[in-house]
Amino acid sequence: MKYILTNRKYFKIGLFVVVGAVFLFGIFQYIGPSLRKYFAANPAVQITLTPTKANLKTNEEFQISMQIVDGNVSAIDLSLEYDSDKLAYSKEYEPTNSGFIPLDPDYFDTPWLETTTDTTTGKKKLRMVVLAKSDATKPTPTPPYAIQFGLRFKALTAGIATVKILPETKIAGQDGSGPATNFDFTPDLTTSVNISESNTCVCTNDLVSTDNCDTGFAPICSADNANQCACAEIVDFPTDTPTPTPTPATEVSETPTPTPTVVAGTVTPTSPITPPLTISPPSDLIADVKLNMKIRFQGVVTEPIDQFREQDVKVTFLSNDKQFKKEATVQFNADGGGIWIGSQELIGVPIGKSFSVLLKGPKHLQKKICESDPKEPIPGGYICKTGNITLTEGDNDFDFSDVVNLAGDIPIQNGIVDSMDIIFIRQNFGSQDSEKLSKGDLNMDGIIDTQDYSLVIAALAFKYDDN
Ligand SMILES: [Ca+2]
Ligand SMILES: [Ca+2]
């Protein structure tokens, strides 16, 4: 009797477990897709890493070709690890040669590069930060957004040499027409080359060596030393030149596109004529005004640390006809909820005119604003041309806080988010030093970290000061 009861008890427990498991499985199937979507934060790019040659001789140069597909890339912060006893990066043996060979020379700016040695593993690290050129000069990227570049290496000693993309690598850009983002990619991507010794051959004052080299290699006597010989690769020189023809064809179609000249030509004659005609009559109204402004800095959503409660912003008020321009440094104070408030008094302003305002924060790209209460669809997405701001005598309240001032152009500012800005932030991760914070702590929370890095990457999509 007792035995049967115990059996039933186990049966009940078993049944409960099975029902529970089925229920949980069903729940996971139901919510699984949204969970996965939630955790997969960034869009992905596909990276391939391919050496231009898989088999090499010592002292032979080659390239590691990197291709990135599926993302409109605007910045690459690449860390590559390689065996320092077997490979040397171009800059190590030829300091003036960056070793960076982009397939499309119009796509990238000049890269910043350094090589360092890990003292524990003995492996070398190549760090390269490269940014896409401004949209004006770069060909318009279209899906699948394939970009490719080569990195020049030299084989040093025999063996298998491995090159690996380290996880700290960051690739940023835009996913479709969306805002800037970091891309995900396959971690620990590696490639390797097989290096064998150059065959030794002896010339002994002969012009031609009789030694044998591997298939595809021939013994060549040194021009400097008749006793030296090396097995050099036999290269087939192309006899006809059909290859150069496609290149001019594509370049010809690209070159006429710089229509800016035409645009500038059509705009210039009209603008000096129209504004004086329409705006002159009321512009003789002169008054003193006070501008009360609310602004927002990208990434700052709460009370900043003490050091950052007051921020100096360069504010430029400009009339559309450019006859009135007042530039001043205005102190803005944090309200604790991500809004900053500042006031500026202007004397003798032609208040009948229409104005625009330029805001340049201490670590920020300059933003042009044309309305007294502007709105923007996505952070950084507000762009305007002609000022619609009107002024009245005395107090004028402007809420510019829906337009975010993009962070990233850190001191010493040069009007562009560039590799120097990125490198400063990356090299000071974890710093709480106030001087460094004043440059690199973009969200003003008291530490330079990945959040600040994400902000500078997001600003790359816009990159330049508004003018
Ligand atoms: Ca800068
Ligand atoms: Ca920070």
Coordinates of C-alpha atoms and ligand atoms in Angstrom, one line a residue:
M1 CA 0.0 0.0 0.0
K2 CA 2.7 2.4 1.1
Y3 CA 4.7 1.3 -2.0
I4 CA 1.8 2.2 -4.4
L5 CA 1.3 5.6 -2.7
T6 CA 4.9 6.5 -3.2
N7 CA 4.7 5.4 -6.8
R8 CA 1.7 7.6 -7.3
K9 CA 3.5 10.5 -5.6
Y10 CA 6.4 10.1 -8.0
F11 CA 4.0 9.9 -11.0
K12 CA 2.4 13.1 -9.9
I13 CA 5.7 14.9 -9.5
G14 CA 6.9 13.5 -12.9
L15 CA 3.7 14.7 -14.6
F16 CA 4.1 18.1 -13.1
V17 CA 7.6 18.4 -14.3
V18 CA 6.7 17.3 -17.8
V19 CA 3.7 19.7 -18.0
G20 CA 6.0 22.5 -16.6
A21 CA 8.7 21.8 -19.2
V22 CA 6.2 21.8 -22.1
F23 CA 4.7 25.0 -20.8
L24 CA 8.1 26.7 -20.5
F25 CA 9.2 25.4 -23.9
G26 CA 6.0 26.9 -25.4
I27 CA 6.5 30.2 -23.7
F28 CA 10.1 30.4 -25.0
Q29 CA 9.0 29.6 -28.5
Y30 CA 6.4 32.4 -28.2
I31 CA 8.6 35.1 -26.8
G32 CA 11.9 33.7 -28.2
P33 CA 12.1 35.9 -31.3
S34 CA 11.5 39.1 -29.4
L35 CA 14.1 38.1 -26.8
R36 CA 16.6 37.4 -29.5
K37 CA 15.8 40.7 -31.1
Y38 CA 16.2 42.4 -27.8
F39 CA 19.7 41.0 -27.2
A40 CA 20.9 41.4 -30.8
A41 CA 21.4 45.1 -30.4
N42 CA 23.6 45.9 -33.4
P43 CA 23.2 45.2 -37.1
A44 CA 25.9 42.8 -38.4
V45 CA 28.5 43.2 -41.1
Q46 CA 30.2 40.3 -42.9
I47 CA 34.0 40.4 -42.8
T48 CA 36.4 38.4 -44.8
L49 CA 40.2 38.3 -44.1
T50 CA 42.2 36.9 -47.0
P51 CA 45.9 36.9 -47.7
T52 CA 46.7 37.8 -51.3
K53 CA 49.0 34.6 -51.2
A54 CA 48.6 31.6 -49.0
N55 CA 52.2 30.3 -49.6
L56 CA 55.1 32.6 -49.2
K57 CA 58.9 32.7 -49.1
T58 CA 60.8 34.5 -46.4
N59 CA 61.3 38.2 -47.2
E60 CA 58.4 38.1 -49.5
E61 CA 55.7 40.9 -49.2
F62 CA 52.0 40.2 -49.4
Q63 CA 48.8 41.8 -48.3
I64 CA 46.1 40.8 -45.9
S65 CA 42.9 41.9 -47.7
M66 CA 39.9 42.8 -45.5
Q67 CA 36.5 43.1 -47.0
I68 CA 33.4 44.4 -45.1
V69 CA 30.0 43.9 -46.6
D70 CA 26.4 44.8 -45.5
G71 CA 27.1 48.0 -43.6
N72 CA 27.6 51.6 -44.7
V73 CA 30.9 51.9 -42.9
S74 CA 32.1 55.3 -41.7
A75 CA 34.8 54.3 -39.2
I76 CA 37.0 51.3 -38.5
D77 CA 39.0 51.0 -35.3
L78 CA 40.9 47.8 -36.2
S79 CA 43.1 45.7 -33.9
L80 CA 45.0 42.9 -35.6
E81 CA 47.2 40.4 -33.8
Y82 CA 50.1 38.7 -35.7
D83 CA 53.1 36.5 -35.0
S84 CA 55.9 39.0 -34.6
D85 CA 58.6 36.4 -35.3
K86 CA 57.1 35.4 -38.6
L87 CA 55.6 38.6 -39.9
A88 CA 56.4 42.3 -40.0
Y89 CA 53.8 45.0 -40.8
S90 CA 54.8 47.5 -43.5
K91 CA 55.4 50.4 -41.1
E92 CA 57.9 48.3 -39.0
Y93 CA 60.4 48.0 -41.9
E94 CA 59.4 51.0 -43.9
P95 CA 58.1 53.7 -41.5
T96 CA 57.0 56.1 -44.3
N97 CA 54.7 53.5 -45.9
S98 CA 51.4 53.2 -44.1
G99 CA 50.8 49.8 -45.7
F100 CA 47.1 50.6 -46.0
I101 CA 46.0 50.0 -49.6
P102 CA 42.3 50.8 -50.1
L103 CA 40.6 49.4 -53.2
D104 CA 38.7 52.7 -53.7
P105 CA 41.2 55.5 -52.9
D106 CA 38.2 58.0 -52.6
Y107 CA 36.6 56.2 -49.8
F108 CA 38.9 56.6 -46.8
D109 CA 40.9 59.4 -45.2
T110 CA 44.6 58.8 -44.3
P111 CA 44.6 56.2 -41.5
W112 CA 46.3 56.4 -38.1
L113 CA 48.4 53.4 -37.4
E114 CA 50.6 52.0 -34.7
T115 CA 52.2 48.6 -33.9
T116 CA 52.8 47.5 -30.4
T117 CA 54.1 44.3 -28.8
D118 CA 52.3 42.3 -26.2
T119 CA 55.1 41.6 -23.7
T120 CA 53.5 38.4 -22.3
T121 CA 52.6 36.7 -25.6
G122 CA 55.3 38.2 -27.8
K123 CA 52.6 38.8 -30.4
K124 CA 52.4 42.1 -32.2
K125 CA 49.3 44.2 -32.5
L126 CA 48.5 46.5 -35.4
R127 CA 46.0 49.2 -34.5
M128 CA 44.5 51.2 -37.2
V129 CA 41.9 53.9 -37.1
V130 CA 40.5 55.0 -40.4
L131 CA 37.5 57.1 -41.3
A132 CA 35.5 57.4 -44.4
K133 CA 35.9 60.7 -46.2
S134 CA 33.1 63.2 -46.1
D135 CA 30.0 62.4 -48.1
A136 CA 30.8 65.2 -50.5
T137 CA 33.9 63.6 -51.9
K138 CA 33.1 60.0 -51.3
P139 CA 31.1 58.1 -53.9
T140 CA 27.6 57.5 -52.6
P141 CA 27.6 54.1 -50.9
T142 CA 24.9 51.7 -52.0
P143 CA 23.9 48.2 -50.7
P144 CA 25.6 45.8 -50.1
Y145 CA 28.1 48.5 -49.2
A146 CA 31.2 46.4 -50.0
I147 CA 34.5 48.0 -49.0
Q148 CA 37.9 46.5 -49.2
F149 CA 41.5 47.3 -48.3
G150 CA 44.8 45.6 -48.1
L151 CA 47.4 45.7 -45.3
R152 CA 51.0 45.1 -46.4
F153 CA 53.1 42.6 -44.5
K154 CA 56.4 40.9 -45.0
A155 CA 57.2 37.2 -44.3
L156 CA 60.1 36.9 -41.9
T157 CA 60.7 33.3 -41.0
A158 CA 59.4 29.9 -42.0
G159 CA 56.2 28.5 -40.4
I160 CA 52.5 29.1 -40.2
A161 CA 51.8 32.8 -39.4
T162 CA 48.4 33.7 -38.1
V163 CA 46.6 37.1 -38.3
K164 CA 43.6 37.6 -36.1
I165 CA 41.1 40.4 -35.6
L166 CA 40.9 41.2 -31.9
P167 CA 37.6 41.6 -30.2
E168 CA 38.3 45.3 -29.3
T169 CA 37.9 46.1 -33.0
K170 CA 35.0 48.5 -33.6
I171 CA 33.3 49.1 -36.9
A172 CA 30.8 51.9 -37.1
G173 CA 28.5 53.4 -39.7
Q174 CA 24.9 53.4 -40.7
D175 CA 22.5 50.5 -41.2
G176 CA 20.6 51.6 -44.3
S177 CA 19.4 55.2 -43.8
G178 CA 19.2 54.7 -40.0
P179 CA 21.3 56.5 -37.4
A180 CA 24.9 55.6 -36.8
T181 CA 25.7 52.5 -34.9
N182 CA 28.4 50.0 -34.1
F183 CA 28.3 46.8 -36.2
D184 CA 28.5 43.3 -34.9
F185 CA 30.8 40.8 -36.7
T186 CA 32.1 37.3 -36.3
P187 CA 34.5 37.4 -33.4
D188 CA 38.0 36.0 -33.5
L189 CA 38.3 36.0 -37.2
T190 CA 41.6 34.6 -38.3
T191 CA 43.6 33.8 -41.4
S192 CA 47.0 32.3 -41.9
V193 CA 49.8 32.0 -44.4
N194 CA 52.4 29.3 -44.9
I195 CA 55.9 30.7 -45.0
S196 CA 58.9 28.6 -46.2
E197 CA 62.5 29.4 -46.4
S198 CA 63.7 31.0 -49.6
N199 CA 65.8 28.3 -51.2
T200 CA 69.4 29.0 -51.0
C201 CA 71.2 29.1 -54.2
V202 CA 74.8 30.0 -55.1
C203 CA 75.9 32.2 -58.0
T204 CA 79.7 32.1 -57.6
N205 CA 80.3 34.9 -60.0
D206 CA 78.0 33.5 -62.5
L207 CA 75.2 35.5 -63.9
V208 CA 72.8 32.6 -63.8
S209 CA 72.6 30.1 -61.0
T210 CA 72.2 26.5 -61.8
D211 CA 70.5 25.8 -58.4
N212 CA 66.9 24.6 -58.3
C213 CA 64.2 26.5 -56.6
D214 CA 60.6 25.5 -55.9
T215 CA 58.1 25.4 -58.7
G216 CA 57.2 29.0 -59.7
F217 CA 60.5 30.4 -58.4
A218 CA 63.7 30.9 -60.2
P219 CA 67.3 31.5 -58.9
I220 CA 68.3 35.1 -59.4
C221 CA 71.8 36.4 -58.8
S222 CA 72.1 39.5 -56.8
A223 CA 73.0 42.6 -58.7
D224 CA 75.0 43.9 -55.7
N225 CA 76.8 40.7 -54.7
A226 CA 77.6 38.1 -57.3
N227 CA 77.9 35.5 -54.6
Q228 CA 74.4 35.9 -53.5
C229 CA 71.4 34.4 -54.9
A230 CA 67.7 34.3 -54.1
C231 CA 64.8 32.3 -55.3
A232 CA 62.5 34.9 -56.7
E233 CA 58.9 34.3 -57.8
I234 CA 58.4 34.0 -61.5
V235 CA 55.9 36.7 -62.4
D236 CA 53.9 36.6 -65.6
F237 CA 53.8 40.1 -67.1
P238 CA 50.5 40.8 -68.8
T239 CA 51.1 41.2 -72.6
D240 CA 48.0 43.2 -73.5
T241 CA 46.5 46.0 -71.4
P242 CA 42.7 45.5 -71.3
T243 CA 42.7 46.0 -67.5
P244 CA 43.3 49.7 -67.3
T245 CA 40.3 50.4 -69.6
P246 CA 37.5 49.7 -67.1
T247 CA 39.1 52.0 -64.5
P248 CA 39.0 55.2 -66.6
A249 CA 35.4 54.2 -67.6
T250 CA 34.2 54.2 -64.0
E251 CA 36.2 57.2 -63.1
V252 CA 34.8 59.2 -66.0
S253 CA 31.3 58.5 -64.9
E254 CA 32.2 59.5 -61.3
T255 CA 34.2 62.7 -62.2
P256 CA 31.3 64.7 -63.8
T257 CA 29.2 64.1 -60.6
P258 CA 30.9 66.9 -58.6
T259 CA 27.9 69.1 -59.3
P260 CA 28.7 71.4 -56.3
T261 CA 30.3 73.8 -58.7
V262 CA 27.1 74.1 -60.7
V263 CA 25.0 74.5 -57.5
A264 CA 27.4 77.1 -56.1
G265 CA 27.2 79.0 -59.4
T266 CA 23.4 79.1 -59.4
V267 CA 23.1 80.1 -55.8
T268 CA 25.7 82.8 -55.6
P269 CA 24.2 85.3 -58.0
T270 CA 20.7 85.0 -56.5
S271 CA 21.5 85.3 -52.8
P272 CA 23.2 88.8 -52.7
I273 CA 20.3 90.3 -54.8
T274 CA 17.2 88.8 -53.1
P275 CA 17.8 89.5 -49.3
P276 CA 18.4 93.3 -49.6
L277 CA 15.2 93.7 -51.7
T278 CA 12.9 91.9 -49.4
I279 CA 14.4 92.4 -46.0
S280 CA 15.7 96.0 -46.2
P281 CA 12.5 97.9 -45.3
P282 CA 11.9 96.6 -41.7
S283 CA 15.6 96.0 -40.9
D284 CA 16.0 99.5 -39.7
L285 CA 14.3 98.6 -36.4
I286 CA 17.1 98.4 -33.9
A287 CA 16.6 97.1 -30.3
D288 CA 18.4 95.4 -27.5
V289 CA 17.4 91.8 -27.0
K290 CA 17.9 89.0 -24.4
L291 CA 18.1 85.5 -25.6
N292 CA 17.0 82.8 -23.1
M293 CA 18.1 79.4 -24.5
K294 CA 17.5 75.8 -23.6
I295 CA 19.9 73.3 -25.2
R296 CA 20.8 69.6 -24.9
F297 CA 24.1 67.8 -25.2
Q298 CA 24.1 64.3 -26.7
G299 CA 24.3 61.5 -24.1
V300 CA 23.7 63.7 -21.1
V301 CA 20.3 62.8 -19.7
T302 CA 20.8 63.4 -15.9
E303 CA 22.7 65.6 -13.6
P304 CA 26.3 65.8 -14.7
I305 CA 29.2 65.5 -12.2
D306 CA 30.1 68.8 -10.4
Q307 CA 32.9 69.5 -12.8
F308 CA 30.5 69.8 -15.7
R309 CA 27.5 71.7 -14.2
E310 CA 28.5 74.8 -16.2
Q311 CA 29.4 74.5 -19.9
D312 CA 30.7 77.3 -22.2
V313 CA 29.1 77.2 -25.6
K314 CA 30.0 79.4 -28.5
V315 CA 26.8 81.0 -29.7
T316 CA 26.6 82.8 -33.0
F317 CA 23.6 84.8 -34.0
L318 CA 23.5 85.5 -37.7
S319 CA 20.9 87.4 -39.8
N320 CA 20.1 85.7 -43.1
D321 CA 21.6 88.6 -45.1
K322 CA 24.7 88.2 -43.0
Q323 CA 24.7 91.9 -42.2
F324 CA 24.4 91.1 -38.5
K325 CA 26.6 88.6 -36.8
K326 CA 27.3 88.3 -33.1
E327 CA 29.5 85.5 -31.7
A328 CA 29.9 85.1 -27.9
T329 CA 30.8 82.4 -25.4
V330 CA 27.7 81.8 -23.3
Q331 CA 27.6 79.9 -20.0
F332 CA 24.9 77.2 -19.8
N333 CA 23.9 75.6 -16.5
A334 CA 22.6 72.1 -16.1
D335 CA 19.0 71.7 -14.9
G336 CA 19.6 68.1 -13.8
G337 CA 17.3 66.6 -16.4
G338 CA 19.5 66.9 -19.4
I339 CA 18.5 70.5 -20.3
W340 CA 21.0 73.3 -20.1
I341 CA 19.9 76.9 -19.7
G342 CA 21.9 80.0 -20.8
S343 CA 21.2 83.7 -21.6
Q344 CA 22.9 86.2 -23.8
E345 CA 22.2 89.9 -24.2
L346 CA 22.7 91.5 -27.6
I347 CA 22.8 95.3 -28.1
G348 CA 21.6 97.1 -31.2
V349 CA 20.1 94.2 -33.1
P350 CA 18.2 94.8 -36.4
I351 CA 15.1 92.9 -35.1
G352 CA 13.2 93.1 -38.3
K353 CA 15.4 90.5 -39.9
S354 CA 15.3 86.7 -39.7
F355 CA 18.1 84.9 -37.9
S356 CA 19.7 81.5 -37.5
V357 CA 21.9 80.5 -34.6
L358 CA 25.0 78.3 -34.4
L359 CA 25.8 76.4 -31.2
K360 CA 29.3 75.0 -30.6
G361 CA 29.6 73.0 -27.4
P362 CA 33.0 72.4 -25.7
K363 CA 33.2 68.8 -27.0
H364 CA 30.7 69.1 -29.7
L365 CA 30.0 69.5 -33.4
Q366 CA 28.6 72.9 -34.3
K367 CA 24.8 72.8 -34.8
K368 CA 22.9 75.3 -36.9
I369 CA 19.3 76.1 -35.8
C370 CA 16.8 78.0 -37.8
E371 CA 13.6 77.9 -35.7
S372 CA 12.8 79.1 -32.2
D373 CA 11.3 75.6 -31.3
P374 CA 13.0 73.1 -33.6
K375 CA 12.3 69.4 -33.6
E376 CA 14.4 66.6 -35.0
P377 CA 13.4 63.1 -36.2
I378 CA 16.5 61.2 -35.0
P379 CA 19.4 62.5 -32.8
G380 CA 21.6 64.6 -35.1
G381 CA 19.0 64.5 -37.9
Y382 CA 18.0 68.2 -37.7
I383 CA 19.4 70.1 -40.7
C384 CA 18.3 73.6 -41.8
K385 CA 19.4 76.2 -44.3
T386 CA 17.5 79.5 -43.9
G387 CA 16.9 81.2 -40.6
N388 CA 13.3 81.6 -39.5
I389 CA 14.1 83.0 -36.0
T390 CA 12.5 86.4 -35.3
L391 CA 13.4 88.6 -32.4
T392 CA 11.4 91.1 -30.3
E393 CA 12.8 93.7 -28.0
G394 CA 13.6 92.4 -24.5
D395 CA 13.3 88.7 -23.6
N396 CA 13.2 86.1 -26.3
D397 CA 12.7 82.4 -25.2
F398 CA 14.1 79.7 -27.4
D399 CA 13.7 76.0 -26.7
F400 CA 16.5 74.4 -28.8
S401 CA 16.5 71.3 -26.5
D402 CA 14.9 68.9 -28.9
V403 CA 17.9 69.2 -31.2
V404 CA 20.8 67.4 -29.7
N405 CA 24.3 68.8 -29.8
L406 CA 26.4 65.9 -31.1
A407 CA 29.5 65.1 -29.0
G408 CA 32.8 64.1 -30.5
D409 CA 34.8 67.1 -31.6
I410 CA 36.9 67.2 -28.4
P411 CA 39.5 69.8 -27.4
I412 CA 41.5 71.0 -29.1
Q413 CA 38.5 71.4 -31.5
N414 CA 39.0 71.4 -35.2
G415 CA 35.4 71.3 -36.4
I416 CA 35.4 67.6 -37.3
V417 CA 35.1 64.3 -35.6
D418 CA 38.3 62.5 -36.6
S419 CA 40.6 59.7 -35.7
M420 CA 42.3 61.8 -33.1
D421 CA 39.1 62.3 -31.2
I422 CA 38.4 58.5 -31.3
I423 CA 41.9 57.6 -30.3
F424 CA 41.9 59.9 -27.3
I425 CA 38.8 58.3 -25.9
R426 CA 39.9 54.8 -26.7
Q427 CA 43.3 55.3 -25.1
N428 CA 41.8 56.8 -21.9
F429 CA 39.2 54.1 -21.1
G430 CA 38.7 54.0 -17.3
S431 CA 40.2 57.5 -16.7
Q432 CA 38.6 59.6 -14.0
D433 CA 41.3 62.3 -14.2
S434 CA 39.6 65.7 -14.4
E435 CA 41.7 67.1 -17.1
K436 CA 41.1 64.0 -19.3
L437 CA 37.4 64.1 -18.4
S438 CA 37.2 67.7 -19.6
K439 CA 38.2 66.3 -23.0
G440 CA 36.9 62.8 -23.3
D441 CA 33.9 62.4 -20.9
L442 CA 31.2 63.1 -23.4
N443 CA 28.2 62.1 -21.3
M444 CA 29.7 63.9 -18.3
D445 CA 29.3 61.1 -15.8
G446 CA 32.8 61.2 -14.4
I447 CA 34.5 58.4 -16.4
I448 CA 35.7 57.9 -19.9
D449 CA 34.3 54.6 -21.1
T450 CA 32.5 52.7 -23.8
Q451 CA 29.5 55.0 -23.5
D452 CA 31.6 57.9 -24.5
Y453 CA 33.0 55.8 -27.3
S454 CA 29.6 55.0 -28.6
L455 CA 28.7 58.7 -28.7
V456 CA 31.7 59.7 -30.7
I457 CA 31.0 56.8 -33.1
A458 CA 27.4 58.0 -33.5
A459 CA 28.6 61.5 -34.3
L460 CA 30.7 60.1 -37.1
A461 CA 27.6 59.9 -39.3
F462 CA 27.5 63.7 -39.2
K463 CA 31.2 64.3 -38.6
Y464 CA 31.5 68.0 -39.5
D465 CA 30.4 71.3 -37.9
D466 CA 27.3 72.9 -39.4
N467 CA 28.2 76.3 -41.0
Ligands
CA1 CA 38.2 66.9 -33.7
CA2 CA 31.5 59.1 -19.6

